[in-house]
Coordinates of C-alpha atoms and ligand atoms in Angstrom, one line a residue:
X297 CA 52.8 116.8 117.5
X298 CA 52.8 113.3 116.1
X299 CA 49.5 111.6 115.6
X300 CA 48.9 108.4 117.6
X301 CA 49.2 105.6 115.0
X302 CA 46.7 103.3 116.6
X303 CA 44.1 106.1 116.7
X304 CA 41.9 106.1 113.6
X305 CA 39.7 108.8 112.2
X306 CA 36.3 107.2 111.8
X307 CA 33.2 108.5 110.1
X308 CA 29.8 107.4 111.6
X309 CA 27.0 108.5 109.2
X310 CA 23.8 108.6 111.1
X311 CA 25.8 108.9 114.3
X312 CA 23.2 111.1 116.1
X313 CA 20.6 108.3 116.0
X314 CA 19.9 105.5 118.4
X315 CA 22.5 103.0 117.3
X316 CA 25.0 105.5 115.8
X317 CA 25.3 107.4 119.0
X318 CA 26.2 104.2 120.9
X319 CA 28.8 103.4 118.3
X320 CA 30.3 106.8 118.5
X321 CA 30.6 106.4 122.3
X322 CA 32.3 103.1 121.9
X323 CA 34.8 104.3 119.3
X324 CA 35.7 107.3 121.5
X325 CA 36.2 105.0 124.5
X326 CA 38.7 103.1 122.4
X327 CA 40.6 106.3 121.7
X328 CA 39.6 107.0 118.1
X329 CA 38.6 110.3 116.6
X330 CA 35.0 110.3 115.5
X331 CA 33.3 112.4 112.8
X332 CA 29.6 112.1 113.2
X333 CA 27.6 113.1 110.0
X334 CA 23.8 113.4 110.4
X335 CA 21.0 115.3 108.9
X336 CA 19.0 115.0 112.2
X337 CA 15.9 113.6 110.5
X338 CA 15.4 111.1 113.3
X339 CA 18.6 111.6 115.3
X340 CA 18.9 114.3 118.1
X341 CA 21.6 116.5 119.5
X342 CA 20.6 115.1 123.0
X343 CA 21.9 111.6 121.9
X344 CA 25.3 113.0 121.3
X345 CA 25.3 115.8 123.9
X346 CA 27.8 114.1 126.2
X347 CA 30.1 113.2 123.3
X348 CA 30.1 116.8 121.9
X349 CA 32.4 117.8 124.8
X350 CA 34.9 115.1 123.9
X351 CA 38.0 116.6 122.2
X352 CA 38.1 113.7 119.6
X353 CA 34.4 114.2 118.6
X354 CA 33.3 116.3 115.6
X355 CA 29.8 116.8 114.3
X356 CA 28.9 117.6 110.7
X357 CA 25.3 118.3 109.6
X358 CA 25.2 116.4 106.4
X359 CA 22.7 114.5 104.2
X360 CA 24.3 111.3 102.9
X361 CA 22.3 111.6 99.6
X362 CA 24.9 114.3 98.8
X363 CA 28.6 113.5 98.2
X364 CA 30.9 113.9 101.2
X365 CA 34.5 115.0 101.1
X366 CA 36.3 114.2 104.3
X367 CA 39.5 112.3 105.2
X368 CA 38.9 109.3 107.4
X369 CA 40.4 105.8 107.9
X370 CA 37.2 103.9 108.3
X371 CA 33.5 104.5 108.0
X372 CA 30.1 103.2 109.2
X373 CA 26.9 103.8 107.4
X374 CA 24.0 104.0 109.8
X375 CA 22.2 106.9 108.1
X376 CA 18.6 105.9 107.4
X377 CA 15.4 106.2 109.4
X378 CA 14.7 102.7 110.9
X379 CA 11.2 103.0 112.3
X380 CA 8.4 102.2 109.8
X381 CA 6.6 105.3 110.8
X382 CA 9.6 107.5 109.9
X383 CA 10.8 105.7 106.8
X384 CA 7.3 105.8 105.3
X385 CA 6.9 109.5 106.0
X386 CA 8.8 110.4 102.8
X387 CA 9.4 107.1 101.0
X388 CA 11.3 108.5 98.0
X389 CA 13.7 110.4 100.4
X390 CA 14.2 107.0 102.2
X391 CA 15.2 105.4 99.0
X392 CA 17.5 108.2 98.1
X393 CA 19.1 108.0 101.6
X394 CA 19.7 104.2 101.2
X395 CA 20.8 104.2 97.6
X396 CA 22.6 107.5 97.1
X397 CA 23.9 107.3 100.6
X398 CA 25.5 103.9 99.9
X399 CA 26.9 105.2 96.6
X400 CA 28.4 108.3 98.1
X401 CA 29.9 106.6 101.1
X402 CA 31.3 103.8 98.9
X403 CA 32.9 106.4 96.6
X404 CA 34.5 108.0 99.6
X405 CA 35.8 104.6 100.9
X406 CA 37.2 103.8 97.5
X407 CA 39.0 107.2 97.3
X408 CA 40.5 106.8 100.7
X409 CA 41.1 103.0 100.7
X410 CA 39.0 102.9 103.8
X411 CA 37.1 99.9 105.2
X412 CA 33.3 100.5 105.4
X413 CA 30.5 98.9 107.4
X414 CA 26.9 98.9 106.1
X415 CA 24.0 98.7 108.6
X416 CA 21.7 96.4 106.6
X417 CA 18.6 94.9 108.1
X418 CA 16.5 91.8 108.6
X419 CA 14.0 93.5 106.4
X420 CA 15.9 92.3 103.4
X421 CA 14.2 89.0 104.2
X422 CA 10.7 90.7 104.0
X423 CA 7.9 88.5 105.3
X424 CA 10.1 85.4 105.5
X425 CA 8.9 82.0 104.3
X426 CA 11.9 80.3 105.9
X427 CA 12.3 80.4 109.7
X428 CA 14.7 81.2 111.4
X429 CA 16.4 83.3 108.7
X430 CA 19.9 82.2 107.5
X431 CA 22.0 84.6 105.4
X432 CA 21.5 82.3 102.3
X433 CA 17.8 83.0 102.2
X434 CA 16.9 85.6 99.5
X435 CA 13.8 86.8 101.1
X436 CA 10.2 87.5 100.3
X437 CA 9.9 91.2 99.7
X438 CA 7.0 93.2 98.2
X439 CA 8.7 95.6 95.7
X440 CA 5.7 98.0 95.6
X441 CA 4.3 98.1 99.1
X442 CA 4.5 100.6 101.9
X443 CA 7.7 99.0 103.4
X444 CA 9.4 98.7 100.0
X445 CA 11.2 102.0 100.2
X446 CA 13.1 100.7 103.2
X447 CA 13.4 97.0 102.3
X448 CA 14.3 97.5 98.6
X449 CA 16.5 100.5 99.5
X450 CA 18.5 98.4 101.9
X451 CA 18.6 95.5 99.4
X452 CA 19.9 97.8 96.7
X453 CA 22.5 99.2 99.1
X454 CA 23.7 95.6 99.7
X455 CA 24.0 95.1 96.0
X456 CA 26.0 98.3 95.7
X457 CA 28.3 97.2 98.5
X458 CA 29.0 93.8 96.9
X459 CA 29.4 95.1 93.4
X460 CA 31.8 97.7 94.6
X461 CA 33.7 95.0 96.5
X462 CA 33.8 92.8 93.5
X463 CA 34.8 95.4 90.9
X464 CA 36.7 98.0 92.9
X465 CA 38.0 95.9 95.8
X466 CA 36.7 98.2 98.5
X467 CA 36.9 96.5 101.9
X468 CA 33.3 96.1 103.0
X469 CA 31.5 94.6 106.0
X470 CA 27.7 94.1 105.8
X471 CA 25.7 93.4 109.0
X472 CA 22.0 92.5 108.8
X473 CA 20.6 94.0 112.0
X474 CA 17.5 92.4 113.6
X475 CA 15.2 94.4 115.9
X476 CA 17.5 96.2 118.4
X477 CA 16.3 98.2 121.4
X478 CA 17.8 100.2 124.3
X479 CA 18.4 103.7 125.7
X480 CA 18.4 106.6 123.2
X481 CA 15.6 105.3 121.1
X482 CA 13.3 108.3 120.6
X483 CA 10.2 108.2 122.8
X484 CA 8.1 109.0 119.6
X485 CA 10.1 106.7 117.4
X486 CA 7.1 104.5 116.7
X487 CA 8.9 101.1 117.1
X488 CA 7.3 98.6 119.3
X489 CA 9.7 98.5 122.4
X490 CA 9.8 102.3 122.8
X491 CA 6.0 102.6 122.1
X492 CA 5.1 100.0 124.7
X493 CA 7.4 101.3 127.4
X494 CA 6.3 104.9 126.9
X495 CA 2.7 103.9 126.9
X496 CA 3.1 101.8 130.0
X497 CA 5.0 104.6 131.9
X498 CA 2.3 107.2 131.0
X499 CA -0.6 104.9 131.8
X500 CA -1.8 104.9 128.1
X501 CA -3.1 101.7 126.5
X502 CA -0.5 99.5 124.8
X503 CA -1.2 99.5 121.1
X504 CA -0.9 96.0 119.7
X505 CA -1.2 96.0 115.9
X506 CA -3.2 93.0 114.8
X507 CA -3.7 90.2 117.4
X508 CA -0.1 90.3 118.6
X509 CA 0.7 86.8 117.4
X510 CA 3.5 88.1 115.0
X511 CA 6.9 87.5 116.4
X512 CA 10.2 89.5 116.6
X513 CA 13.6 88.8 118.2
X514 CA 14.9 91.6 120.3
X515 CA 18.6 92.4 120.7
X516 CA 19.9 94.8 123.4
X517 CA 22.1 97.6 122.0
X518 CA 25.3 96.7 123.9
X519 CA 25.3 93.2 122.4
X520 CA 24.8 94.7 118.9
X521 CA 27.6 97.2 119.2
X522 CA 30.0 94.4 120.4
X523 CA 29.3 92.3 117.3
X524 CA 29.6 95.2 115.0
X525 CA 33.0 96.0 116.6
X526 CA 34.0 92.3 116.2
X527 CA 32.9 92.3 112.5
X528 CA 34.8 95.5 111.8
X529 CA 38.0 94.1 113.5
X530 CA 37.8 90.7 111.7
X531 CA 40.0 90.0 108.8
X532 CA 39.2 91.2 105.3
X533 CA 37.8 87.9 104.1
X534 CA 34.9 88.2 106.5
X535 CA 32.6 90.6 104.6
X536 CA 29.1 89.3 105.4
X537 CA 26.3 89.7 104.9
X538 CA 26.1 88.4 108.5
X539 CA 23.0 88.3 110.7
X540 CA 23.4 90.2 113.9
X541 CA 20.6 90.0 116.5
X542 CA 19.3 88.0 119.4
X543 CA 17.6 84.7 118.4
X544 CA 15.2 84.7 121.4
X545 CA 11.8 85.1 119.7
X546 CA 8.7 86.6 121.3
X547 CA 5.1 87.2 120.2
X548 CA 4.3 90.9 120.3
X549 CA 1.6 90.2 122.9
X550 CA 4.2 88.5 125.1
X551 CA 6.4 91.6 124.8
X552 CA 3.5 93.8 125.9
X553 CA 2.7 91.6 128.9
X554 CA 6.3 91.5 130.0
X555 CA 6.6 95.3 129.8
X556 CA 3.4 95.7 131.8
X557 CA 4.8 93.4 134.5
X558 CA 8.3 95.1 134.6
X559 CA 6.8 98.6 134.8
X560 CA 4.0 97.6 137.2
X561 CA 1.7 99.6 134.9
X562 CA -2.1 99.4 135.0
X563 CA -2.3 100.2 131.3
X564 CA -4.7 98.1 129.2
X565 CA -3.7 96.3 126.0
X566 CA -5.7 97.4 122.9
X567 CA -5.7 96.2 119.3
X568 CA -5.1 98.5 116.3
X569 CA -5.1 97.5 112.7
X570 CA -2.2 95.5 111.5
X571 CA 0.0 97.5 109.0
X572 CA 0.3 96.1 105.5
X573 CA 3.1 93.7 104.8
X574 CA 4.0 93.4 108.5
X575 CA 6.3 90.3 108.7
X576 CA 4.6 87.5 110.6
X577 CA 7.7 86.1 112.1
X578 CA 11.4 87.0 112.5
X579 CA 14.3 85.3 114.1
X580 CA 18.0 85.4 113.1
X581 CA 20.0 82.3 112.5
X582 CA 23.3 83.5 114.1
X583 CA 25.4 80.4 113.4
X584 CA 27.8 82.5 111.2
X585 CA 28.3 85.3 113.8
X586 CA 29.0 82.6 116.4
X587 CA 31.5 80.7 114.2
X588 CA 33.3 83.6 112.6
X589 CA 33.2 86.2 115.3
X590 CA 32.9 84.1 118.4
X591 CA 29.8 86.2 119.4
X592 CA 26.4 85.6 120.8
X593 CA 24.2 88.0 122.8
X594 CA 24.7 88.2 126.5
X595 CA 21.8 90.4 127.7
X596 CA 18.5 88.6 128.3
X597 CA 15.3 90.5 127.4
X598 CA 14.3 91.2 130.9
X599 CA 17.7 92.8 131.8
X600 CA 17.6 94.9 128.6
X601 CA 14.1 96.0 129.1
X602 CA 14.7 97.0 132.7
X603 CA 17.6 99.3 131.5
X604 CA 15.5 100.7 128.7
X605 CA 12.6 101.3 131.1
X606 CA 14.9 103.2 133.5
X607 CA 16.1 105.3 130.6
X608 CA 12.6 106.3 129.5
X609 CA 11.5 106.9 133.0
X610 CA 14.3 109.4 133.4
X611 CA 13.6 111.1 130.0
X612 CA 9.9 111.3 130.8
X613 CA 10.5 112.7 134.2
X614 CA 12.3 115.6 132.6
X615 CA 9.0 116.4 130.9
X616 CA 10.3 117.1 127.4
X617 CA 10.0 113.7 125.8
X618 CA 6.4 113.9 124.6
X619 CA 6.7 117.1 122.7
X620 CA 6.7 115.7 119.2
X621 CA 9.5 116.9 117.0
X622 CA 8.3 114.7 114.2
X623 CA 4.7 116.0 114.7
X624 CA 3.7 116.0 111.1
X625 CA 4.0 112.2 110.8
X626 CA 0.9 110.5 109.5
X627 CA 0.4 106.9 110.5
X628 CA 1.0 105.7 107.0
X629 CA 1.7 102.3 108.5
X630 CA -2.0 102.0 109.4
X631 CA -3.2 102.8 105.9
X632 CA -3.6 100.2 103.2
Ligands
LIG945 P1 17.6 106.1 114.0 O1 16.5 106.6 113.2 O2 17.6 106.4 115.5 O3 19.0 106.6 113.4 C1 19.2 106.9 112.1 C2 20.1 108.1 112.0 O4 20.3 108.4 110.6 C3 19.4 109.4 112.6 O5 20.4 110.0 113.4 C4 19.0 110.2 111.4 O6 18.9 111.6 111.6 C5 20.1 109.8 110.4 N1 19.7 110.0 109.0 C6 18.6 109.7 108.4 N2 18.6 110.0 107.1 C7 19.8 110.6 106.9 C8 20.4 111.2 105.8 N3 19.8 111.3 104.5 N4 21.7 111.7 105.9 C9 22.3 111.7 107.1 N5 21.7 111.2 108.2 C10 20.5 110.6 108.1 O7 17.7 104.5 113.7 P2 18.6 103.3 114.3 O8 17.8 102.4 115.0 O9 19.7 104.0 115.1 O10 19.1 102.7 113.0 C11 20.4 103.0 112.5 C12 20.7 102.2 111.3 O11 20.6 100.8 111.6 C13 19.8 102.4 110.1 O12 20.5 102.4 108.9 C14 18.8 101.2 110.2 O13 18.3 100.9 108.9 C15 19.7 100.1 110.7 N6 18.9 99.1 111.4 C16 18.5 99.4 112.7 C17 17.7 98.4 113.3 C18 17.2 98.6 114.8 O14 16.5 97.7 115.2 N7 17.6 99.6 115.5 C19 17.4 97.2 112.7 C20 17.9 97.0 111.4 C21 18.7 98.0 110.8
LIG946 N1 3.9 96.9 116.8 C1 2.8 96.9 117.6 N2 2.5 98.1 118.3 C2 3.3 99.2 118.2 C3 4.4 99.2 117.3 C4 4.6 98.0 116.6 O1 2.1 95.9 117.8 O2 2.9 100.2 118.9 C5 4.2 95.7 116.1 C6 4.4 95.9 114.6 O3 3.2 95.7 113.9 C7 5.4 94.7 114.3 C8 6.3 94.6 115.5 O4 5.5 95.2 116.5 O5 4.7 93.5 114.1 C9 7.6 95.3 115.4 O6 7.4 96.6 114.9 P1 8.5 97.7 114.8 O7 8.0 98.8 114.2 O8 9.2 97.8 116.1 O9 9.6 97.0 113.8 P2 9.6 96.1 112.5 O10 8.1 95.9 112.1 O11 10.3 97.0 111.5 O12 10.2 94.8 112.8

């Protein structure tokens, strides 16, 4: 039988994670074949359970720090723990994942002549001295702190992508993702939106780190997948790095209050120590995404939070969510 020529074979490394699973779903909906490669460090089989039955979905247990020999037309690199709690658990492994993962996936893209997307991050700006952050800003990153394994790993991955583009002409797309939330975040993920929602729904205190005056800008997952799709479809001159996120900025205390109001929870708000190097403010300048991709976020925080609360409500009601698969994690983020 002849293969459908518009159908591509697409590799999603980290496809069993929060963002990767949404991307796999979108690619399957568009009729592509998806190869999900994941080592299940933070991803879960539940995230891709519904996709596993799809005839065009294939799962490969694989660590991107090792070379990968597969045949695909395009690839996306999402493989890396994203929560500070998880990426600080084994910082050297996090660096290997970012750096060796980027090298291995770039080698594969080069061999196949395939286009490749890199999930970079707002963390490349560190604790930013310029606000909001445009792509031209080089950042303010501590090279030896607790967050460095992630920040510097992702910065090095960007360097590898751009050097490979310059010297080997591999077709690259680099998106700098700002805080994104939504269904399929792990209940014990440790990031602020999932923590606050799970705490509110289980009547535990909401744990604000520091005084809650630090800011973040939260993007709903559907908006993020849409802009990644547009970036990947855009012509080869648009390579990034391009900020992708929602510029609506909130103090962490405001987020806590909004989640309490939306869940109707009686939980208290308590203050825990502020982790070291925690960025004080963060908001993307998305002028480039608007101009080059005609994109801006559509989902307001309240709408996205309501969908995410409904998701966690259903997960928690099944009773399995609070068993902690990542039970050996130490709160490295709370140590100096
Ligand atoms: P996640 O932890 O849910 O997903 C990461 C996935 O990568 C998991 O399935 C995990 O098992 C897998 N993984 C980790 N190490 C691996 C390895 N060595 N080999 C193969 N698979 C591995 O996190 P997420 O929020 O879905 O983030 C996905 C990507 O997007 C990450 O690269 C992250 O740095 C980036 N990002 C996310 C955000 C966000 O707010 N969600 C913000 C900035 C950047
Ligand atoms: N945070 C918090 N309570 C939590 C988890 C996080 O106050 O239970 C704060 C954290 O200190 C940071 C912000 O929320 O200032 C966002 O944290 P997250 O880990 O979600 O992402 P990142 O720091 O990587 O942006």
